[in-house]
mmCIF file of C-alpha atoms in Angstrom:
data_model
loop_
_atom_site.group_PDB
_atom_site.id
_atom_site.type_symbol
_atom_site.label_atom_id
_atom_site.label_comp_id
_atom_site.label_asym_id
_atom_site.label_seq_id
_atom_site.Cartn_x
_atom_site.Cartn_y
_atom_site.Cartn_z
ATOM 1 C CA ASP A 1 189.702 -55.392 78.111
ATOM 2 C CA THR A 2 191.729 -53.935 80.917
ATOM 3 C CA GLY A 3 192.993 -50.428 80.524
ATOM 4 C CA VAL A 4 196.462 -49.020 80.986
ATOM 5 C CA SER A 5 197.695 -49.709 84.494
ATOM 6 C CA GLN A 6 200.446 -47.916 86.350
ATOM 7 C CA ASP A 7 202.307 -48.744 89.516
ATOM 8 C CA PRO A 8 202.823 -47.301 92.046
ATOM 9 C CA ARG A 9 200.050 -44.730 92.049
ATOM 10 C CA HIS A 10 201.845 -42.581 94.572
ATOM 11 C CA LYS A 11 205.492 -42.329 95.526
ATOM 12 C CA ILE A 12 207.147 -40.036 98.030
ATOM 13 C CA THR A 13 210.912 -40.022 97.909
ATOM 14 C CA LYS A 14 213.793 -38.019 99.269
ATOM 15 C CA ARG A 15 215.821 -35.832 96.996
ATOM 16 C CA GLY A 16 218.696 -37.765 95.486
ATOM 17 C CA GLN A 17 216.980 -41.158 95.573
ATOM 18 C CA ASN A 18 216.110 -43.185 92.494
ATOM 19 C CA VAL A 19 212.535 -44.106 91.634
ATOM 20 C CA THR A 20 211.026 -46.434 89.063
ATOM 21 C CA PHE A 21 207.507 -46.486 87.653
ATOM 22 C CA ARG A 22 205.932 -49.338 85.761
ATOM 23 C CA CYS A 23 203.314 -49.210 83.041
ATOM 24 C CA ASP A 24 201.304 -52.080 81.601
ATOM 25 C CA PRO A 25 199.597 -51.000 78.375
ATOM 26 C CA ILE A 26 196.406 -52.323 76.845
ATOM 27 C CA SER A 27 197.371 -55.812 75.760
ATOM 28 C CA GLU A 28 197.213 -55.515 71.958
ATOM 29 C CA HIS A 29 198.666 -52.012 71.800
ATOM 30 C CA ASN A 30 202.080 -51.714 70.193
ATOM 31 C CA ARG A 31 202.773 -48.080 71.028
ATOM 32 C CA LEU A 32 203.482 -46.841 74.526
ATOM 33 C CA TYR A 33 203.969 -43.256 75.673
ATOM 34 C CA TRP A 34 205.154 -41.449 78.762
ATOM 35 C CA TYR A 35 203.903 -37.989 79.614
ATOM 36 C CA ARG A 36 204.527 -35.725 82.580
ATOM 37 C CA GLN A 37 201.907 -33.460 84.101
ATOM 38 C CA THR A 38 202.591 -30.780 86.671
ATOM 39 C CA LEU A 39 199.943 -28.948 88.667
ATOM 40 C CA GLY A 40 197.897 -26.587 86.559
ATOM 41 C CA GLN A 41 199.357 -27.781 83.287
ATOM 42 C CA GLY A 42 198.433 -30.194 80.566
ATOM 43 C CA PRO A 43 200.472 -33.336 79.989
ATOM 44 C CA GLU A 44 203.830 -32.918 78.259
ATOM 45 C CA PHE A 45 205.272 -35.570 75.988
ATOM 46 C CA LEU A 46 208.374 -37.354 77.273
ATOM 47 C CA THR A 47 208.963 -40.367 75.060
ATOM 48 C CA TYR A 48 207.328 -43.133 73.089
ATOM 49 C CA PHE A 49 207.990 -46.713 72.045
ATOM 50 C CA GLN A 50 206.825 -48.756 69.143
ATOM 51 C CA ASN A 51 207.118 -52.320 70.350
ATOM 52 C CA GLU A 52 210.487 -52.410 72.129
ATOM 53 C CA ALA A 53 212.092 -49.569 70.174
ATOM 54 C CA GLN A 54 212.245 -46.132 71.757
ATOM 55 C CA LEU A 55 211.587 -43.919 68.746
ATOM 56 C CA GLU A 56 211.420 -40.432 70.159
ATOM 57 C CA LYS A 57 212.538 -38.609 73.283
ATOM 58 C CA SER A 58 211.637 -35.115 74.359
ATOM 59 C CA ARG A 59 214.254 -32.619 75.420
ATOM 60 C CA LEU A 60 212.404 -32.683 78.736
ATOM 61 C CA LEU A 61 213.863 -36.123 79.309
ATOM 62 C CA SER A 62 217.186 -35.312 80.926
ATOM 63 C CA ASP A 63 220.032 -37.775 81.369
ATOM 64 C CA ARG A 64 218.627 -38.708 84.768
ATOM 65 C CA PHE A 65 215.559 -40.187 83.098
ATOM 66 C CA SER A 66 215.546 -43.512 81.332
ATOM 67 C CA ALA A 67 212.697 -45.511 79.902
ATOM 68 C CA GLU A 68 212.668 -49.074 78.695
ATOM 69 C CA ARG A 69 210.263 -51.493 77.130
ATOM 70 C CA PRO A 70 212.403 -54.608 76.879
ATOM 71 C CA LYS A 71 209.898 -57.094 75.487
ATOM 72 C CA GLY A 72 207.517 -54.708 73.815
ATOM 73 C CA SER A 73 204.943 -55.135 76.559
ATOM 74 C CA PHE A 74 205.309 -53.323 79.890
ATOM 75 C CA SER A 75 207.549 -50.299 80.294
ATOM 76 C CA THR A 76 209.529 -48.754 83.112
ATOM 77 C CA LEU A 77 210.474 -45.142 83.671
ATOM 78 C CA GLU A 78 213.388 -44.597 86.024
ATOM 79 C CA ILE A 79 214.421 -41.278 87.483
ATOM 80 C CA GLN A 80 217.876 -41.180 89.042
ATOM 81 C CA ARG A 81 219.020 -38.675 91.645
ATOM 82 C CA THR A 82 215.575 -37.168 91.961
ATOM 83 C CA GLU A 83 215.172 -33.412 92.333
ATOM 84 C CA GLN A 84 212.267 -31.447 93.715
ATOM 85 C CA GLY A 85 211.457 -30.265 90.215
ATOM 86 C CA ASP A 86 210.708 -33.860 89.262
ATOM 87 C CA SER A 87 207.576 -33.778 91.420
ATOM 88 C CA ALA A 88 204.720 -34.374 89.013
ATOM 89 C CA MET A 89 202.289 -36.983 87.789
ATOM 90 C CA TYR A 90 203.799 -39.373 85.291
ATOM 91 C CA LEU A 91 201.227 -40.628 82.837
ATOM 92 C CA CYS A 92 201.552 -43.673 80.663
ATOM 93 C CA ALA A 93 199.432 -44.157 77.562
ATOM 94 C CA SER A 94 199.155 -46.698 74.810
ATOM 95 C CA SER A 95 197.749 -46.956 71.315
ATOM 96 C CA LEU A 96 197.474 -49.312 68.378
ATOM 97 C CA ALA A 97 199.362 -48.181 65.314
ATOM 98 C CA GLY A 98 197.473 -48.412 62.066
ATOM 99 C CA ASP A 99 194.008 -48.751 63.558
ATOM 100 C CA ARG A 100 191.706 -49.749 60.760
ATOM 101 C CA ASP A 101 189.132 -47.042 61.044
ATOM 102 C CA GLY A 102 191.683 -44.665 59.581
ATOM 103 C CA SER A 103 190.995 -42.189 62.294
ATOM 104 C CA GLY A 104 194.565 -41.735 63.307
ATOM 105 C CA ASN A 105 196.079 -42.490 66.600
ATOM 106 C CA THR A 106 193.970 -42.351 69.722
ATOM 107 C CA ILE A 107 195.925 -42.783 72.898
ATOM 108 C CA TYR A 108 194.482 -44.223 76.080
ATOM 109 C CA PHE A 109 195.875 -43.046 79.376
ATOM 110 C CA GLY A 110 196.473 -44.795 82.647
ATOM 111 C CA GLU A 111 195.604 -43.196 85.955
ATOM 112 C CA GLY A 112 199.089 -41.859 86.477
ATOM 113 C CA SER A 113 201.821 -42.177 89.061
ATOM 114 C CA TRP A 114 202.228 -39.247 91.411
ATOM 115 C CA LEU A 115 205.789 -38.471 92.442
ATOM 116 C CA THR A 116 206.571 -36.179 95.347
ATOM 117 C CA VAL A 117 210.225 -35.395 95.999
ATOM 118 C CA VAL A 118 210.897 -33.996 99.463
ATOM 119 C CA ALA B 1 205.209 -26.057 65.738
ATOM 120 C CA GLN B 2 201.899 -27.099 67.170
ATOM 121 C CA SER B 3 200.230 -25.310 70.041
ATOM 122 C CA VAL B 4 196.891 -25.366 71.746
ATOM 123 C CA THR B 5 195.248 -22.498 73.590
ATOM 124 C CA GLN B 6 192.394 -23.035 75.981
ATOM 125 C CA LEU B 7 190.725 -19.765 76.894
ATOM 126 C CA GLY B 8 189.704 -19.642 80.526
ATOM 127 C CA SER B 9 191.480 -21.777 83.079
ATOM 128 C CA HIS B 10 188.276 -21.886 85.145
ATOM 129 C CA VAL B 11 184.680 -21.925 83.925
ATOM 130 C CA SER B 12 181.692 -21.976 86.236
ATOM 131 C CA VAL B 13 178.142 -22.794 85.132
ATOM 132 C CA SER B 14 174.902 -23.612 86.857
ATOM 133 C CA GLU B 15 173.460 -27.085 86.670
ATOM 134 C CA GLY B 16 171.318 -27.286 83.541
ATOM 135 C CA ALA B 17 173.106 -24.439 81.781
ATOM 136 C CA LEU B 18 175.066 -24.612 78.545
ATOM 137 C CA VAL B 19 178.701 -25.629 78.811
ATOM 138 C CA LEU B 20 181.157 -24.014 76.386
ATOM 139 C CA LEU B 21 184.873 -24.696 76.687
ATOM 140 C CA ARG B 22 187.094 -23.016 74.140
ATOM 141 C CA CYS B 23 190.046 -24.454 72.269
ATOM 142 C CA ASN B 24 192.104 -22.908 69.484
ATOM 143 C CA TYR B 25 195.029 -24.535 67.766
ATOM 144 C CA SER B 26 197.846 -23.283 65.628
ATOM 145 C CA SER B 27 198.840 -25.389 62.696
ATOM 146 C CA SER B 28 199.333 -24.823 58.993
ATOM 147 C CA VAL B 29 197.590 -28.113 58.298
ATOM 148 C CA PRO B 30 194.478 -29.082 60.248
ATOM 149 C CA PRO B 31 195.585 -31.722 62.720
ATOM 150 C CA TYR B 32 193.677 -34.390 64.532
ATOM 151 C CA LEU B 33 191.925 -32.846 67.527
ATOM 152 C CA PHE B 34 190.859 -34.354 70.812
ATOM 153 C CA TRP B 35 189.126 -33.492 74.043
ATOM 154 C CA TYR B 36 190.023 -35.364 77.211
ATOM 155 C CA VAL B 37 188.495 -35.117 80.686
ATOM 156 C CA GLN B 38 190.391 -35.604 83.915
ATOM 157 C CA TYR B 39 188.760 -36.185 87.280
ATOM 158 C CA PRO B 40 190.783 -35.461 90.442
ATOM 159 C CA ASN B 41 193.774 -37.758 90.939
ATOM 160 C CA GLN B 42 192.944 -39.741 87.822
ATOM 161 C CA GLY B 43 194.304 -40.097 84.324
ATOM 162 C CA LEU B 44 192.740 -38.670 81.180
ATOM 163 C CA GLN B 45 189.657 -40.115 79.557
ATOM 164 C CA LEU B 46 188.884 -39.516 75.887
ATOM 165 C CA LEU B 47 185.673 -37.529 75.342
ATOM 166 C CA LEU B 48 185.762 -37.182 71.569
ATOM 167 C CA LYS B 49 188.056 -36.759 68.577
ATOM 168 C CA TYR B 50 188.087 -35.086 65.187
ATOM 169 C CA THR B 51 189.916 -36.893 62.401
ATOM 170 C CA SER B 52 188.930 -35.034 59.215
ATOM 171 C CA ALA B 53 185.541 -36.654 58.820
ATOM 172 C CA ALA B 54 182.403 -34.824 60.019
ATOM 173 C CA THR B 55 183.142 -31.399 61.474
ATOM 174 C CA LEU B 56 180.589 -31.838 64.259
ATOM 175 C CA VAL B 57 181.782 -34.595 66.521
ATOM 176 C CA LYS B 58 179.684 -36.231 69.193
ATOM 177 C CA GLY B 59 181.327 -37.729 72.227
ATOM 178 C CA ILE B 60 180.454 -39.413 75.468
ATOM 179 C CA ASN B 61 178.314 -37.965 78.253
ATOM 180 C CA GLY B 62 176.416 -35.654 75.888
ATOM 181 C CA PHE B 63 179.430 -33.594 74.835
ATOM 182 C CA GLU B 64 180.099 -32.492 71.298
ATOM 183 C CA ALA B 65 182.634 -30.315 69.536
ATOM 184 C CA GLU B 66 182.716 -28.538 66.204
ATOM 185 C CA PHE B 67 185.827 -28.183 64.089
ATOM 186 C CA LYS B 68 185.988 -24.781 62.376
ATOM 187 C CA LYS B 69 188.964 -24.526 60.082
ATOM 188 C CA SER B 70 188.466 -20.823 59.354
ATOM 189 C CA GLU B 71 188.628 -20.069 63.062
ATOM 190 C CA THR B 72 191.184 -22.787 63.927
ATOM 191 C CA SER B 73 188.871 -23.736 66.745
ATOM 192 C CA PHE B 74 187.499 -26.901 68.292
ATOM 193 C CA HIS B 75 185.211 -25.741 71.087
ATOM 194 C CA LEU B 76 183.534 -28.252 73.376
ATOM 195 C CA THR B 77 179.856 -27.884 74.259
ATOM 196 C CA LYS B 78 177.143 -29.602 76.227
ATOM 197 C CA PRO B 79 173.574 -28.300 76.217
ATOM 198 C CA SER B 80 172.841 -28.956 79.873
ATOM 199 C CA ALA B 81 175.482 -29.250 82.581
ATOM 200 C CA HIS B 82 175.284 -31.937 85.227
ATOM 201 C CA MET B 83 177.022 -31.931 88.585
ATOM 202 C CA SER B 84 179.037 -34.960 87.481
ATOM 203 C CA ASP B 85 180.592 -32.898 84.657
ATOM 204 C CA ALA B 86 182.752 -31.022 87.148
ATOM 205 C CA ALA B 87 186.305 -31.915 86.144
ATOM 206 C CA GLU B 88 189.243 -30.584 84.185
ATOM 207 C CA TYR B 89 189.069 -30.672 80.414
ATOM 208 C CA PHE B 90 192.028 -30.756 78.068
ATOM 209 C CA CYS B 91 192.108 -30.046 74.371
ATOM 210 C CA ALA B 92 194.880 -31.782 72.425
ATOM 211 C CA VAL B 93 196.188 -31.822 68.887
ATOM 212 C CA SER B 94 198.063 -34.516 67.068
ATOM 213 C CA PRO B 95 199.877 -33.437 63.892
ATOM 214 C CA LEU B 96 199.118 -35.417 60.779
ATOM 215 C CA TYR B 97 202.839 -35.787 60.089
ATOM 216 C CA ASN B 98 203.611 -37.166 63.541
ATOM 217 C CA PHE B 99 200.529 -38.439 65.226
ATOM 218 C CA ASN B 100 202.605 -40.099 67.902
ATOM 219 C CA LYS B 101 203.038 -36.787 69.627
ATOM 220 C CA PHE B 102 200.124 -35.068 71.310
ATOM 221 C CA TYR B 103 200.206 -31.426 72.329
ATOM 222 C CA PHE B 104 197.893 -30.511 75.170
ATOM 223 C CA GLY B 105 196.412 -27.220 76.244
ATOM 224 C CA SER B 106 196.794 -26.123 79.836
ATOM 225 C CA GLY B 107 193.291 -27.249 80.722
ATOM 226 C CA THR B 108 189.997 -25.722 81.812
ATOM 227 C CA LYS B 109 188.488 -26.582 85.170
ATOM 228 C CA LEU B 110 184.723 -26.771 84.962
ATOM 229 C CA ASN B 111 182.759 -26.031 88.107
ATOM 230 C CA VAL B 112 179.039 -26.837 88.136
ATOM 231 C CA LYS B 113 176.926 -24.985 90.690
ATOM 232 C CA PRO B 114 173.714 -26.503 92.016
#
């Protein structure tokens, strides 16, 4: 059972450039989440998918951000016209809806993709 | 709205001493509660979770947490700290009405002194 994998792990880009991150969730998981974490803070929710449907987006997700999960498996998060304030770690997580132990949703995180905008 | 407060952004203990990391939540209905650990430059790893079963929850690496509804708290403890416990710890809540959304505290960095 491989965990959630993210690529690239680190990205340095110039202000104004576009960047794209990829997330591969745990294989049987139908829910996929994106979070953003800045230094000294806990992760903040950005968006989530159930299968290929994007069901919720945070107000943090400006028009420059777009996320897709076209086949209900991997997901991409694209940031257009990057700004210095976008520098953060972007965390992907996945979970299995309706897990049978009735314990509610537990989400499993990847190792994150660090973005530095210079 | 949900919120999580972690008292103490930095906690320092000696190796072998008790670890106590504090977490309080605000919610009219007790949510699901979680503790995650994050090592430098890595993602978050689940330590333990409370999901309305036993109020004392045991997790990995000898950690446990107790849900106290009257105090709206979910403090994390470990009887004896080990050097390898040095990391950042995050408390999180997941509302029962929308457990797709997790709310995280700002984290507590645990330093373990030899």
